[in-house]
Amino acid sequence: MRFRHPDGSVVHLAYCTNVHPAETLDGVLGQLRDHCEPVRRRLGRDRLGIGLWLAKDAARALVTDPSALRGLRTELDRRGLEVVTLNGFPYEGFGAEVVKYRVYKPDWADPERLQHTTALARVLARLLPDDVTEGSISTLPLAWRTMYDEGRAAAARAALTTLAGRLDALEELTGRSIRIGLEPEPGCVVETTRDAIAPLTAVAHDRIGICVDTCHLATSFEDPDTALDALARAGVPVVKSQLSAALHAEHPHLPEVRTALAAFDEPRFLHQTRTSTAGGLRGTDDLGEALAGDALPDGAPWRAHFHVPLHAAPAAPLTSTLPVLRAALTRLVGGPHPLTRHLEVETYTWQALPPELRPRARAQLADGIAAELTLARDLLTDLGLKELP
């Protein structure tokens, strides 16, 4: 979906396909047929943006086989789909029964991460619509915080510097500018937007910036205005933003709130949980740890890294951090000029919701994704953007 900003520029809205598990190119093509095109039809649009997730094997197949890449581009066009952004964070196995800490490997100190992201950039340059010259890729925020020493930090900086050079060369070759955004996430070396400033200014290249995920922003109790002001002062570009909402518990000390939270403690994904105290941010690596005993103070609200559907906040006594998303979006695209032109709804946890909330068929999932995009569209038009055909 495309929108005209009051300054005349085009802002793109997509939804991220990591909600549909697929590790191979055939699986990706199946996603387009079984999920993405049905969502487009529900929205009544001739064209729908998707934030494509390409696992290692799918990306390798595309970058080594020009005919396969042409075939994917043809299939996108045929189904009324377009790609301006990729989710390069998960490397493989995102649809596995247990993902948890595996999603942070390989990290930016490992050569595989550089190789994979380079492949994604080359693929994206060929998938961009004919009238679009800029693409974006979100990626791992360096590494999970443990086992990350100065040696690995130096290796990660070197990899990002190498990547920036490759992106420069790619633009010279194709005329397409591809930018990479580190995506701060709780528990990682770069947990907050503030944590991103030092490593990104060390790399000091305008092709390497930040992806602001509004679920992660809210989970870490970051104020959107403060965060975006600091990035602007430091000259760190917002490459893209993922529109998402976290799980919020206003009164975590109450037994009924603990019971409600426990329904979201599931085995597939990591649900880092945070609370803001007078002594600073406190947290656990997973929701179950927070619920066990006194691992986390419960005198103030808790937020958990669980991407809940944008249009359907959890039932009381829980809610979502949709107000944080609204505030962030206002700053990102509601001003005289957009801070980013790539927006992506990323709710990959539909099948991890409590059983009674999960979609039971493809049609229900498509309905839910379409409802999320409708909400995001309404937020954008409320800010003065005009939806384009």
Short mmCIF file of C-alpha atoms in Angstrom, two decimals:
data_model
loop_
_atom_site.label_atom_id
_atom_site.label_comp_id
_atom_site.label_asym_id
_atom_site.label_seq_id
_atom_site.Cartn_x
_atom_site.Cartn_y
_atom_site.Cartn_z
CA MET A 1 0.00 0.00 0.00
CA ARG A 2 1.26 3.43 -0.91
CA PHE A 3 0.48 6.80 0.62
CA ARG A 4 1.25 10.33 -0.46
CA HIS A 5 2.77 12.39 2.34
CA PRO A 6 1.83 16.11 2.40
CA ASP A 7 5.41 16.90 1.33
CA GLY A 8 4.82 14.94 -1.88
CA SER A 9 6.91 11.88 -1.06
CA VAL A 10 5.56 8.31 -1.09
CA VAL A 11 5.33 6.28 2.12
CA HIS A 12 5.06 2.50 1.74
CA LEU A 13 3.07 0.22 4.06
CA ALA A 14 3.51 -3.56 4.00
CA TYR A 15 2.96 -6.56 6.21
CA CYS A 16 5.79 -8.92 7.10
CA THR A 17 5.59 -12.46 5.74
CA ASN A 18 7.51 -14.02 8.64
CA VAL A 19 4.04 -14.83 9.99
CA HIS A 20 3.93 -17.54 7.28
CA PRO A 21 6.61 -20.22 7.80
CA ALA A 22 8.63 -21.00 4.68
CA GLU A 23 12.29 -21.94 4.37
CA THR A 24 12.55 -22.54 0.61
CA LEU A 25 11.76 -20.63 -2.54
CA ASP A 26 8.86 -22.99 -3.29
CA GLY A 27 7.51 -22.18 0.16
CA VAL A 28 7.76 -18.45 -0.52
CA LEU A 29 5.87 -18.84 -3.78
CA GLY A 30 3.21 -20.76 -1.86
CA GLN A 31 2.92 -17.88 0.62
CA LEU A 32 2.17 -15.45 -2.17
CA ARG A 33 -0.62 -17.68 -3.46
CA ASP A 34 -2.12 -18.90 -0.19
CA HIS A 35 -1.76 -15.85 2.05
CA CYS A 36 -0.56 -12.59 0.50
CA GLU A 37 -2.90 -12.43 -2.48
CA PRO A 38 -5.95 -13.30 -0.33
CA VAL A 39 -5.05 -10.46 2.07
CA ARG A 40 -4.82 -8.07 -0.89
CA ARG A 41 -8.23 -9.17 -2.13
CA ARG A 42 -9.80 -8.66 1.31
CA LEU A 43 -8.49 -5.10 1.30
CA GLY A 44 -9.92 -4.48 -2.15
CA ARG A 45 -6.57 -3.25 -3.42
CA ASP A 46 -4.97 -3.75 -6.82
CA ARG A 47 -1.55 -3.64 -5.16
CA LEU A 48 -0.31 -4.72 -1.72
CA GLY A 49 3.11 -4.29 -0.21
CA ILE A 50 4.70 -7.22 1.57
CA GLY A 51 7.79 -7.19 3.75
CA LEU A 52 9.28 -10.40 2.48
CA TRP A 53 11.14 -12.76 4.82
CA LEU A 54 13.62 -14.92 2.92
CA ALA A 55 15.30 -17.65 4.94
CA LYS A 56 18.87 -18.69 4.16
CA ASP A 57 18.00 -21.37 1.59
CA ALA A 58 15.46 -19.22 -0.24
CA ALA A 59 17.84 -16.25 -0.43
CA ARG A 60 20.68 -18.46 -1.67
CA ALA A 61 18.48 -19.95 -4.39
CA LEU A 62 17.49 -16.50 -5.62
CA VAL A 63 20.94 -14.93 -5.60
CA THR A 64 22.54 -17.86 -7.44
CA ASP A 65 19.82 -18.40 -10.05
CA PRO A 66 18.80 -15.35 -12.12
CA SER A 67 15.89 -17.23 -13.66
CA ALA A 68 14.50 -18.04 -10.20
CA LEU A 69 14.73 -14.37 -9.26
CA ARG A 70 12.96 -13.32 -12.45
CA GLY A 71 10.31 -15.92 -11.73
CA LEU A 72 9.69 -14.52 -8.24
CA ARG A 73 9.41 -10.99 -9.60
CA THR A 74 6.94 -12.20 -12.22
CA GLU A 75 4.88 -13.99 -9.58
CA LEU A 76 4.77 -10.86 -7.40
CA ASP A 77 3.54 -8.79 -10.31
CA ARG A 78 0.97 -11.40 -11.31
CA ARG A 79 -0.54 -11.48 -7.84
CA GLY A 80 -0.61 -7.70 -7.35
CA LEU A 81 2.17 -7.67 -4.76
CA GLU A 82 5.23 -5.46 -4.40
CA VAL A 83 8.36 -5.57 -2.24
CA VAL A 84 10.36 -2.56 -1.05
CA THR A 85 11.55 -4.02 2.25
CA LEU A 86 12.84 -7.34 3.58
CA ASN A 87 12.98 -8.74 7.10
CA GLY A 88 16.57 -9.96 7.38
CA PHE A 89 16.52 -10.65 11.14
CA PRO A 90 15.65 -14.40 11.27
CA TYR A 91 18.20 -16.49 9.38
CA GLU A 92 16.38 -19.82 9.30
CA GLY A 93 13.99 -21.96 11.33
CA PHE A 94 11.58 -19.17 12.27
CA GLY A 95 8.66 -21.52 11.85
CA ALA A 96 10.18 -24.21 14.07
CA GLU A 97 8.34 -25.52 17.12
CA VAL A 98 10.95 -23.84 19.34
CA VAL A 99 12.75 -20.70 18.17
CA LYS A 100 13.69 -18.83 21.37
CA TYR A 101 17.41 -17.90 21.40
CA ARG A 102 18.07 -19.49 17.99
CA VAL A 103 16.75 -16.42 16.20
CA TYR A 104 19.90 -14.47 17.23
CA LYS A 105 22.26 -16.75 15.32
CA PRO A 106 24.34 -16.14 13.33
CA ASP A 107 25.10 -12.71 14.72
CA TRP A 108 27.06 -9.87 13.12
CA ALA A 109 30.38 -11.25 14.35
CA ASP A 110 29.79 -14.39 12.25
CA PRO A 111 30.63 -14.30 8.52
CA GLU A 112 27.34 -16.00 7.67
CA ARG A 113 25.39 -12.92 8.72
CA LEU A 114 27.29 -10.67 6.33
CA GLN A 115 27.00 -13.21 3.53
CA HIS A 116 23.25 -13.61 4.05
CA THR A 117 22.52 -9.88 4.25
CA THR A 118 24.59 -9.22 1.13
CA ALA A 119 22.51 -11.82 -0.68
CA LEU A 120 19.29 -10.20 0.54
CA ALA A 121 20.43 -6.80 -0.70
CA ARG A 122 21.22 -8.17 -4.14
CA VAL A 123 17.85 -9.88 -4.32
CA LEU A 124 15.95 -6.80 -3.14
CA ALA A 125 17.62 -4.58 -5.73
CA ARG A 126 16.06 -6.81 -8.41
CA LEU A 127 12.65 -7.11 -6.73
CA LEU A 128 11.98 -3.39 -6.28
CA PRO A 129 9.13 -2.09 -8.43
CA ASP A 130 10.23 -0.27 -11.57
CA ASP A 131 9.27 3.13 -10.14
CA VAL A 132 11.04 2.62 -6.79
CA THR A 133 14.77 3.17 -6.30
CA GLU A 134 15.14 2.67 -2.53
CA GLY A 135 14.86 -0.55 -0.55
CA SER A 136 15.36 -1.42 3.11
CA ILE A 137 16.31 -4.47 5.14
CA SER A 138 15.89 -4.85 8.91
CA THR A 139 18.46 -6.98 10.70
CA LEU A 140 19.70 -8.37 14.00
CA PRO A 141 20.86 -5.67 16.46
CA LEU A 142 24.46 -6.97 16.41
CA ALA A 143 24.01 -9.97 18.74
CA TRP A 144 22.39 -11.39 21.83
CA ARG A 145 24.08 -9.73 24.82
CA THR A 146 25.87 -12.79 26.22
CA MET A 147 29.15 -14.08 24.76
CA TYR A 148 29.77 -10.72 23.08
CA ASP A 149 33.19 -9.33 23.88
CA GLU A 150 35.32 -6.60 22.32
CA GLY A 151 36.74 -9.02 19.78
CA ARG A 152 33.28 -9.93 18.51
CA ALA A 153 32.25 -6.28 18.63
CA ALA A 154 35.19 -5.38 16.38
CA ALA A 155 34.25 -8.18 13.99
CA ALA A 156 30.68 -6.90 13.84
CA ARG A 157 31.81 -3.33 13.12
CA ALA A 158 34.07 -4.60 10.35
CA ALA A 159 31.23 -6.62 8.84
CA LEU A 160 28.90 -3.63 8.77
CA THR A 161 31.59 -1.47 7.20
CA THR A 162 32.16 -4.13 4.54
CA LEU A 163 28.42 -4.31 3.94
CA ALA A 164 28.19 -0.54 3.46
CA GLY A 165 30.85 -0.74 0.76
CA ARG A 166 28.99 -3.55 -0.96
CA LEU A 167 25.78 -1.52 -0.91
CA ASP A 168 27.60 1.40 -2.50
CA ALA A 169 28.80 -0.90 -5.27
CA LEU A 170 25.32 -2.38 -5.66
CA GLU A 171 23.83 1.05 -6.30
CA GLU A 172 26.50 1.80 -8.90
CA LEU A 173 25.62 -1.46 -10.64
CA THR A 174 21.82 -1.38 -10.41
CA GLY A 175 20.81 2.22 -9.69
CA ARG A 176 18.98 0.95 -6.58
CA SER A 177 19.84 2.18 -3.09
CA ILE A 178 19.50 -0.48 -0.37
CA ARG A 179 19.79 0.48 3.30
CA ILE A 180 20.10 -1.71 6.39
CA GLY A 181 18.46 -1.03 9.76
CA LEU A 182 19.62 -2.58 13.02
CA GLU A 183 16.46 -3.48 14.94
CA PRO A 184 16.88 -2.88 18.71
CA GLU A 185 15.38 -5.71 20.74
CA PRO A 186 15.28 -6.40 24.50
CA GLY A 187 18.10 -8.67 25.62
CA CYS A 188 20.36 -7.87 22.67
CA VAL A 189 23.59 -5.88 22.61
CA VAL A 190 21.48 -3.10 21.10
CA GLU A 191 18.39 -3.27 23.31
CA THR A 192 17.20 0.31 22.89
CA THR A 193 17.50 3.08 20.33
CA ARG A 194 19.99 4.73 22.67
CA ASP A 195 22.16 1.62 22.55
CA ALA A 196 22.24 1.87 18.74
CA ILE A 197 23.81 5.31 18.57
CA ALA A 198 27.40 4.41 19.49
CA PRO A 199 27.83 1.41 17.13
CA LEU A 200 26.09 3.16 14.25
CA THR A 201 28.09 6.37 14.58
CA ALA A 202 31.22 4.19 14.70
CA VAL A 203 30.30 2.74 11.32
CA ALA A 204 29.30 6.25 10.16
CA HIS A 205 27.60 5.40 6.88
CA ASP A 206 24.17 6.61 5.79
CA ARG A 207 23.31 3.18 4.37
CA ILE A 208 23.46 1.66 7.86
CA GLY A 209 20.80 2.96 10.23
CA ILE A 210 18.05 1.77 12.53
CA CYS A 211 14.74 -0.06 12.24
CA VAL A 212 12.35 1.18 14.92
CA ASP A 213 10.10 -1.67 16.03
CA THR A 214 7.35 -0.11 18.13
CA CYS A 215 6.75 -3.31 20.13
CA HIS A 216 10.41 -3.41 21.17
CA LEU A 217 10.38 0.34 21.83
CA ALA A 218 7.41 -0.05 24.14
CA THR A 219 8.72 -3.19 25.87
CA SER A 220 11.82 -1.23 26.90
CA PHE A 221 9.61 1.66 28.09
CA GLU A 222 11.21 4.07 25.64
CA ASP A 223 9.42 7.33 24.96
CA PRO A 224 9.06 7.70 21.16
CA ASP A 225 9.75 11.45 21.12
CA THR A 226 12.86 11.12 23.28
CA ALA A 227 14.15 8.18 21.25
CA LEU A 228 13.61 9.77 17.84
CA ASP A 229 15.04 13.12 18.98
CA ALA A 230 18.23 11.38 20.13
CA LEU A 231 18.57 9.52 16.83
CA ALA A 232 18.13 12.76 14.89
CA ARG A 233 20.75 14.58 16.96
CA ALA A 234 23.20 11.73 16.37
CA GLY A 235 22.49 11.68 12.64
CA VAL A 236 21.29 8.05 12.71
CA PRO A 237 18.78 7.45 9.88
CA VAL A 238 15.52 5.59 10.52
CA VAL A 239 15.68 3.12 7.65
CA LYS A 240 12.28 1.56 8.36
CA SER A 241 9.78 1.06 11.14
CA GLN A 242 7.92 -2.06 12.13
CA LEU A 243 4.44 -1.26 13.42
CA SER A 244 3.74 -3.61 16.28
CA ALA A 245 2.31 -3.65 19.80
CA ALA A 246 3.54 -5.34 22.98
CA LEU A 247 1.62 -6.97 25.81
CA HIS A 248 0.96 -4.57 28.73
CA ALA A 249 -0.04 -5.47 32.31
CA GLU A 250 -0.83 -2.44 34.43
CA HIS A 251 -1.07 -4.30 37.76
CA PRO A 252 1.18 -7.40 37.59
CA HIS A 253 0.94 -8.02 41.33
CA LEU A 254 -2.70 -9.08 41.07
CA PRO A 255 -3.37 -12.84 40.83
CA GLU A 256 -5.87 -12.42 37.99
CA VAL A 257 -3.29 -10.46 35.98
CA ARG A 258 -0.68 -13.18 36.54
CA THR A 259 -3.19 -15.76 35.33
CA ALA A 260 -3.94 -13.72 32.22
CA LEU A 261 -0.24 -13.27 31.47
CA ALA A 262 0.43 -16.98 31.91
CA ALA A 263 -1.82 -17.69 28.92
CA PHE A 264 0.74 -15.86 26.73
CA ASP A 265 3.73 -17.83 28.09
CA GLU A 266 4.23 -20.19 25.16
CA PRO A 267 7.18 -22.38 24.07
CA ARG A 268 8.01 -21.11 20.57
CA PHE A 269 9.27 -17.53 20.90
CA LEU A 270 11.18 -15.58 23.51
CA HIS A 271 8.99 -13.05 25.31
CA GLN A 272 11.39 -10.73 27.11
CA THR A 273 9.58 -8.94 29.94
CA ARG A 274 10.46 -5.53 31.37
CA THR A 275 9.39 -3.10 34.10
CA SER A 276 10.54 0.44 34.74
CA THR A 277 11.69 1.11 38.31
CA ALA A 278 13.26 4.04 40.14
CA GLY A 279 16.58 2.25 39.74
CA GLY A 280 16.17 1.78 36.00
CA LEU A 281 14.84 -0.89 33.66
CA ARG A 282 14.55 -4.41 35.11
CA GLY A 283 13.78 -7.48 33.08
CA THR A 284 13.82 -11.21 32.40
CA ASP A 285 14.63 -13.08 29.21
CA ASP A 286 11.20 -14.70 29.04
CA LEU A 287 7.70 -14.21 30.38
CA GLY A 288 7.76 -17.47 32.32
CA GLU A 289 10.79 -16.29 34.29
CA ALA A 290 8.95 -13.10 35.24
CA LEU A 291 5.95 -15.05 36.44
CA ALA A 292 8.05 -17.44 38.54
CA GLY A 293 8.48 -16.09 42.05
CA ASP A 294 10.01 -12.65 42.54
CA ALA A 295 12.34 -12.51 39.54
CA LEU A 296 10.82 -9.19 38.50
CA PRO A 297 9.45 -6.40 40.74
CA ASP A 298 5.68 -6.13 40.34
CA GLY A 299 4.98 -2.71 41.84
CA ALA A 300 4.84 -1.07 38.40
CA PRO A 301 3.48 -2.15 35.00
CA TRP A 302 5.06 -4.99 33.05
CA ARG A 303 5.47 -5.18 29.32
CA ALA A 304 6.26 -8.36 27.42
CA HIS A 305 7.77 -8.78 23.96
CA PHE A 306 4.75 -10.45 22.45
CA HIS A 307 3.56 -8.97 19.15
CA VAL A 308 -0.19 -8.82 19.71
CA PRO A 309 -2.53 -8.05 16.78
CA LEU A 310 -2.80 -4.31 16.28
CA HIS A 311 -6.58 -4.20 15.95
CA ALA A 312 -7.39 -6.58 18.81
CA ALA A 313 -5.93 -5.72 22.20
CA PRO A 314 -5.98 -8.58 24.73
CA ALA A 315 -9.00 -8.75 27.00
CA ALA A 316 -8.89 -7.07 30.41
CA PRO A 317 -7.00 -7.12 32.71
CA LEU A 318 -4.34 -6.95 29.98
CA THR A 319 -3.99 -4.52 27.11
CA SER A 320 -1.50 -3.61 24.38
CA THR A 321 0.92 -0.77 23.78
CA LEU A 322 -0.95 0.55 20.74
CA PRO A 323 -0.72 4.11 22.18
CA VAL A 324 3.07 3.89 21.89
CA LEU A 325 2.72 2.87 18.24
CA ARG A 326 0.39 5.83 17.63
CA ALA A 327 2.84 8.25 19.24
CA ALA A 328 5.79 6.85 17.31
CA LEU A 329 3.93 6.92 14.01
CA THR A 330 2.95 10.53 14.59
CA ARG A 331 6.62 11.45 14.88
CA LEU A 332 7.74 9.16 12.08
CA VAL A 333 5.38 10.35 9.36
CA GLY A 334 3.15 13.03 10.89
CA GLY A 335 5.61 15.92 10.61
CA PRO A 336 6.46 18.18 7.67
CA HIS A 337 8.67 15.41 6.23
CA PRO A 338 8.62 11.65 6.98
CA LEU A 339 11.52 10.34 9.05
CA THR A 340 11.14 7.03 7.19
CA ARG A 341 9.19 5.98 4.11
CA HIS A 342 9.06 2.23 4.84
CA LEU A 343 6.49 0.94 7.34
CA GLU A 344 5.82 -2.73 8.01
CA VAL A 345 3.17 -4.37 10.18
CA GLU A 346 4.97 -7.25 11.89
CA THR A 347 2.73 -9.53 13.90
CA TYR A 348 4.36 -12.93 13.56
CA THR A 349 2.80 -14.40 16.71
CA TRP A 350 -0.71 -15.14 15.47
CA GLN A 351 -0.20 -18.89 15.94
CA ALA A 352 1.45 -18.31 19.34
CA LEU A 353 -1.57 -16.56 20.81
CA PRO A 354 -3.59 -18.36 23.50
CA PRO A 355 -5.50 -21.19 21.75
CA GLU A 356 -8.88 -19.47 21.84
CA LEU A 357 -7.44 -16.42 20.02
CA ARG A 358 -5.57 -18.25 17.26
CA PRO A 359 -6.91 -18.30 13.70
CA ARG A 360 -8.12 -21.81 12.89
CA ALA A 361 -7.93 -21.52 9.12
CA ARG A 362 -6.09 -19.56 6.42
CA ALA A 363 -9.17 -17.42 5.85
CA GLN A 364 -9.24 -16.31 9.48
CA LEU A 365 -5.55 -15.42 9.39
CA ALA A 366 -6.05 -13.41 6.19
CA ASP A 367 -8.98 -11.59 7.82
CA GLY A 368 -6.83 -10.73 10.83
CA ILE A 369 -3.89 -9.44 8.79
CA ALA A 370 -6.25 -7.37 6.63
CA ALA A 371 -7.76 -5.88 9.79
CA GLU A 372 -4.32 -4.93 11.07
CA LEU A 373 -3.46 -3.24 7.78
CA THR A 374 -6.79 -1.42 7.82
CA LEU A 375 -6.01 -0.02 11.25
CA ALA A 376 -2.54 1.06 10.11
CA ARG A 377 -4.04 2.65 6.99
CA ASP A 378 -6.51 4.61 9.12
CA LEU A 379 -3.73 5.85 11.39
CA LEU A 380 -1.83 7.11 8.36
CA THR A 381 -4.79 8.86 6.77
CA ASP A 382 -5.62 10.46 10.15
CA LEU A 383 -2.11 11.96 10.03
CA GLY A 384 -2.86 13.58 6.68
CA LEU A 385 -1.40 10.99 4.31
CA LYS A 386 -3.44 10.13 1.22
CA GLU A 387 -3.82 6.53 0.16
CA LEU A 388 -2.76 5.98 -3.44
CA PRO A 389 -4.32 3.50 -5.89
#
